[in-house]
Tab-separated table of C-alpha atoms in Angstrom:
chain	number	residue	atom	x	y	z
J	29	GLY	CA	38.922	103.582	99.214
J	30	ALA	CA	35.991	105.753	98.180
J	31	GLY	CA	34.838	105.501	94.603
J	32	VAL	CA	33.550	108.171	92.272
J	33	SER	CA	30.537	109.945	93.723
J	34	GLN	CA	27.934	112.091	92.028
J	35	SER	CA	25.157	114.349	93.217
J	36	PRO	CA	22.280	114.625	93.070
J	37	SER	CA	21.296	111.059	92.269
J	38	ASN	CA	18.066	112.285	90.698
J	39	LYS	CA	17.096	115.688	89.359
J	40	VAL	CA	13.730	116.686	87.976
J	41	THR	CA	13.525	120.097	86.381
J	42	GLU	CA	11.263	122.105	84.160
J	43	LYS	CA	12.100	122.852	80.576
J	44	GLY	CA	14.113	126.046	80.298
J	45	LYS	CA	15.711	125.869	83.746
J	46	ASP	CA	19.438	125.496	84.363
J	47	VAL	CA	20.859	122.499	86.229
J	48	GLU	CA	24.209	121.693	87.815
J	49	LEU	CA	25.489	118.167	88.278
J	50	ARG	CA	28.435	117.395	90.513
J	51	CYS	CA	31.163	114.770	90.340
J	52	ASP	CA	33.753	113.863	92.967
J	53	PRO	CA	36.441	111.683	91.376
J	54	ILE	CA	38.573	109.127	93.140
J	55	SER	CA	41.255	110.901	95.140
J	56	GLY	CA	44.462	111.221	93.132
J	57	HIS	CA	42.813	110.592	89.768
J	58	THR	CA	43.837	113.379	87.436
J	59	ALA	CA	41.658	112.435	84.469
J	60	LEU	CA	37.897	113.045	84.646
J	61	TYR	CA	35.234	112.308	82.045
J	62	TRP	CA	31.559	113.077	81.647
J	63	TYR	CA	29.306	110.743	79.652
J	64	ARG	CA	25.602	110.753	78.911
J	65	GLN	CA	23.466	107.632	78.754
J	66	SER	CA	20.075	108.001	77.166
J	67	LEU	CA	17.379	105.377	77.768
J	68	GLY	CA	18.388	102.070	76.214
J	69	GLN	CA	21.503	103.544	74.647
J	70	GLY	CA	25.220	103.283	75.126
J	71	LEU	CA	27.302	105.942	76.782
J	72	GLU	CA	28.090	109.088	74.846
J	73	PHE	CA	31.297	110.998	75.620
J	74	LEU	CA	30.776	114.655	76.559
J	75	ILE	CA	33.941	116.210	77.973
J	76	TYR	CA	37.357	115.274	79.381
J	77	PHE	CA	39.607	116.989	81.921
J	78	GLN	CA	43.254	116.171	82.477
J	79	GLY	CA	45.156	118.050	85.149
J	80	ASN	CA	45.572	121.704	84.282
J	81	SER	CA	45.290	121.177	80.536
J	82	ALA	CA	42.483	122.707	78.521
J	83	PRO	CA	39.500	120.314	78.541
J	84	ASP	CA	38.513	118.296	75.507
J	85	LYS	CA	34.974	119.531	74.842
J	86	SER	CA	34.527	117.720	71.546
J	87	GLY	CA	31.571	115.654	72.783
J	88	LEU	CA	29.392	118.450	74.118
J	89	PRO	CA	26.140	118.392	72.091
J	90	SER	CA	25.457	122.138	72.194
J	91	ASP	CA	26.645	125.402	73.728
J	92	ARG	CA	24.047	124.954	76.462
J	93	PHE	CA	26.395	122.398	77.989
J	94	SER	CA	29.508	123.396	79.905
J	95	ALA	CA	31.696	121.922	82.598
J	96	GLU	CA	34.291	123.069	85.063
J	97	ARG	CA	36.817	121.302	87.196
J	98	THR	CA	38.065	123.346	90.105
J	99	GLY	CA	41.296	122.581	91.881
J	100	GLY	CA	41.871	119.539	89.742
J	101	SER	CA	39.285	117.554	91.674
J	102	VAL	CA	35.527	118.194	91.794
J	103	SER	CA	33.764	118.806	88.502
J	104	THR	CA	30.432	120.441	87.738
J	105	LEU	CA	28.464	119.863	84.538
J	106	THR	CA	26.029	122.686	83.804
J	107	ILE	CA	23.150	122.479	81.368
J	108	GLN	CA	21.491	125.786	80.606
J	109	ARG	CA	17.924	126.202	79.356
J	110	THR	CA	17.262	122.484	79.631
J	111	GLN	CA	15.266	120.732	76.937
J	112	GLN	CA	13.318	117.468	77.141
J	113	GLU	CA	15.921	115.735	74.989
J	114	ASP	CA	18.482	116.434	77.728
J	115	SER	CA	16.741	113.818	79.891
J	116	ALA	CA	19.274	111.064	80.486
J	117	VAL	CA	21.640	109.622	83.069
J	118	TYR	CA	24.811	111.671	83.309
J	119	LEU	CA	27.803	109.585	84.338
J	120	CYS	CA	31.158	110.760	85.525
J	121	ALA	CA	34.309	108.636	85.402
J	122	SER	CA	37.828	109.154	86.641
J	123	ARG	CA	41.124	107.585	85.714
J	124	GLN	CA	44.567	107.607	87.241
J	125	GLN	CA	46.899	109.134	84.681
J	126	GLY	CA	49.797	106.918	83.833
J	127	SER	CA	49.983	103.327	82.766
J	128	THR	CA	46.384	102.374	83.505
J	129	ASP	CA	43.563	102.915	81.042
J	130	THR	CA	40.783	101.918	83.422
J	131	GLN	CA	37.980	104.400	83.940
J	132	TYR	CA	35.918	104.096	87.116
J	133	PHE	CA	32.358	105.281	86.921
J	134	GLY	CA	30.193	107.064	89.416
J	135	PRO	CA	26.560	106.074	90.049
J	136	GLY	CA	25.242	108.773	87.750
J	137	THR	CA	22.658	111.531	87.995
J	138	ARG	CA	19.299	110.785	86.431
J	139	LEU	CA	18.048	114.031	84.894
J	140	THR	CA	14.415	114.370	83.927
J	141	VAL	CA	13.287	117.491	82.095
J	142	LEU	CA	9.532	117.959	82.151
N	21	GLY	CA	35.890	109.475	64.951
N	22	GLU	CA	35.547	105.964	66.290
N	23	ASN	CA	32.359	103.965	65.689
N	24	VAL	CA	31.685	100.883	67.799
N	25	GLU	CA	28.934	98.468	66.857
N	26	GLN	CA	27.696	95.759	69.208
N	27	HIS	CA	25.590	92.642	68.604
N	28	PRO	CA	23.232	91.231	69.624
N	29	SER	CA	21.171	93.852	71.408
N	30	THR	CA	19.473	91.172	73.518
N	31	LEU	CA	20.582	87.669	74.376
N	32	SER	CA	18.852	84.974	76.416
N	33	VAL	CA	20.653	81.817	77.471
N	34	GLN	CA	19.927	78.929	79.770
N	35	GLU	CA	21.882	78.814	82.997
N	36	GLY	CA	25.108	76.943	82.415
N	37	ASP	CA	25.296	77.730	78.718
N	38	SER	CA	27.798	80.117	77.155
N	39	ALA	CA	27.119	83.657	75.969
N	40	VAL	CA	29.025	85.513	73.270
N	41	ILE	CA	28.774	89.222	72.527
N	42	LYS	CA	30.530	90.730	69.528
N	43	CYS	CA	31.763	94.228	68.765
N	44	THR	CA	33.411	95.885	65.794
N	45	TYR	CA	35.296	99.161	65.700
N	46	SER	CA	36.260	101.471	62.878
N	47	ASP	CA	39.430	103.299	63.953
N	48	SER	CA	42.533	101.171	63.475
N	49	ALA	CA	44.350	103.451	65.963
N	50	SER	CA	42.171	102.194	68.834
N	51	ASN	CA	44.226	100.031	71.115
N	52	TYR	CA	42.288	99.566	74.356
N	53	PHE	CA	39.049	97.593	74.579
N	54	PRO	CA	37.229	97.326	77.912
N	55	TRP	CA	33.975	95.561	78.682
N	56	TYR	CA	31.580	96.975	81.269
N	57	LYS	CA	28.687	95.291	83.046
N	58	GLN	CA	25.785	97.440	84.138
N	59	GLU	CA	23.071	96.073	86.377
N	60	LEU	CA	19.740	97.846	86.491
N	61	GLY	CA	20.085	101.251	88.122
N	62	LYS	CA	23.753	100.747	88.901
N	63	ARG	CA	26.973	102.201	87.565
N	64	PRO	CA	28.949	100.481	84.789
N	65	GLN	CA	31.590	98.172	86.258
N	66	LEU	CA	34.683	97.083	84.367
N	67	ILE	CA	34.751	93.295	84.070
N	68	ILE	CA	37.638	92.711	81.703
N	69	ASP	CA	39.750	94.627	79.216
N	70	ILE	CA	42.265	93.879	76.509
N	71	ARG	CA	44.983	95.863	74.813
N	72	SER	CA	45.921	95.585	71.189
N	73	ASN	CA	49.183	93.785	71.833
N	74	VAL	CA	47.241	90.775	73.137
N	75	GLY	CA	44.894	88.481	71.218
N	76	GLU	CA	43.051	86.892	74.121
N	77	LYS	CA	42.601	87.396	77.834
N	78	LYS	CA	40.778	85.232	80.329
N	79	ASP	CA	39.563	85.773	83.870
N	80	GLN	CA	37.744	82.768	85.335
N	81	ARG	CA	34.477	82.409	83.385
N	82	ILE	CA	35.038	85.518	81.289
N	83	ALA	CA	37.268	85.834	78.259
N	84	VAL	CA	37.798	88.463	75.598
N	85	THR	CA	39.302	87.931	72.156
N	86	LEU	CA	40.614	90.589	69.796
N	87	ASN	CA	41.177	90.429	66.052
N	88	LYS	CA	43.046	93.598	65.084
N	89	THR	CA	43.056	92.816	61.392
N	90	ALA	CA	39.292	92.452	61.247
N	91	LYS	CA	38.772	95.152	63.886
N	92	HIS	CA	36.500	93.096	66.067
N	93	PHE	CA	36.517	91.827	69.623
N	94	SER	CA	34.242	89.522	71.555
N	95	LEU	CA	33.208	88.759	75.115
N	96	HIS	CA	32.715	85.138	76.086
N	97	ILE	CA	30.986	84.116	79.307
N	98	THR	CA	30.994	80.409	80.106
N	99	GLU	CA	28.856	78.504	82.595
N	100	THR	CA	26.469	81.435	82.854
N	101	GLN	CA	24.681	82.118	86.125
N	102	PRO	CA	21.561	84.185	86.860
N	103	GLU	CA	23.725	86.895	88.418
N	104	ASP	CA	25.371	87.389	85.022
N	105	SER	CA	22.088	88.940	83.855
N	106	ALA	CA	22.826	92.592	83.072
N	107	VAL	CA	23.574	94.945	80.198
N	108	TYR	CA	27.081	94.558	78.811
N	109	PHE	CA	28.858	97.354	76.954
N	110	CYS	CA	31.961	97.100	74.848
N	111	ALA	CA	34.131	100.151	74.273
N	112	ALA	CA	37.227	101.258	72.406
N	113	SER	CA	39.731	104.017	72.938
N	114	LYS	CA	43.141	105.235	71.897
N	115	LYS	CA	46.047	105.549	74.266
N	116	THR	CA	46.892	109.030	73.038
N	117	GLY	CA	44.948	112.171	73.783
N	118	ALA	CA	41.808	112.098	75.853
N	119	ASN	CA	41.542	108.336	76.015
N	120	ASN	CA	37.794	108.800	76.036
N	121	LEU	CA	35.806	105.658	75.510
N	122	PHE	CA	33.550	105.063	72.532
N	123	PHE	CA	30.815	102.667	73.602
N	124	GLY	CA	28.694	100.138	71.820
N	125	THR	CA	24.945	100.321	72.348
N	126	GLY	CA	24.886	97.449	74.820
N	127	THR	CA	23.646	93.870	75.027
N	128	ARG	CA	20.976	92.908	77.511
N	129	LEU	CA	21.882	89.417	78.693
N	130	THR	CA	19.260	87.332	80.461
N	131	VAL	CA	20.294	84.058	82.040
N	132	ILE	CA	17.292	81.821	82.533
N	133	PRO	CA	17.491	79.601	85.643
């Protein structure tokens, strides 16, 4: 079946602008995660959604970052007033709630803030 | 929170030799340890994982070992091939709550033909 998809694949923006990144999880996966991968670094957890529960926002680096998940499926990560240090690859992952722990990653959105 | 450390950061091996990548974690409550392979410009792909009730798991040329007492786990790749060249990430998570993964900083493996 279809895997996790993300759009856009690349986004170049000017400092101070807002950006929206989209994630389509695997159909039926109720858990959705956003991670950030800076150049040459590991993945950093940002936010987690599970069903209709309140999201776990403990990884968001500042209040400029927010995310929504509408209808329990598609998620949007919004970064307001982007800064150069926000440049990174933003990865989304989904997981089927239940016995499996496996997270499946999307291809990521490469964000470049000029 | 959990802190995962990974070594080495780069590793070069001759084709056919073995490669070992080691990770340590800090939170004794972590009980799930996946390994991801990420080729250049591609998404991370799960290659093997282990849960804390198991000490070792093998899948063809790949094996993972876990020492809960010492809080470390390792990835072993035998008979390496050029297509094994990639960045490998270890991670740890807890079954409860968000289950979010805490990642190591990655190991760039180069297999020299």
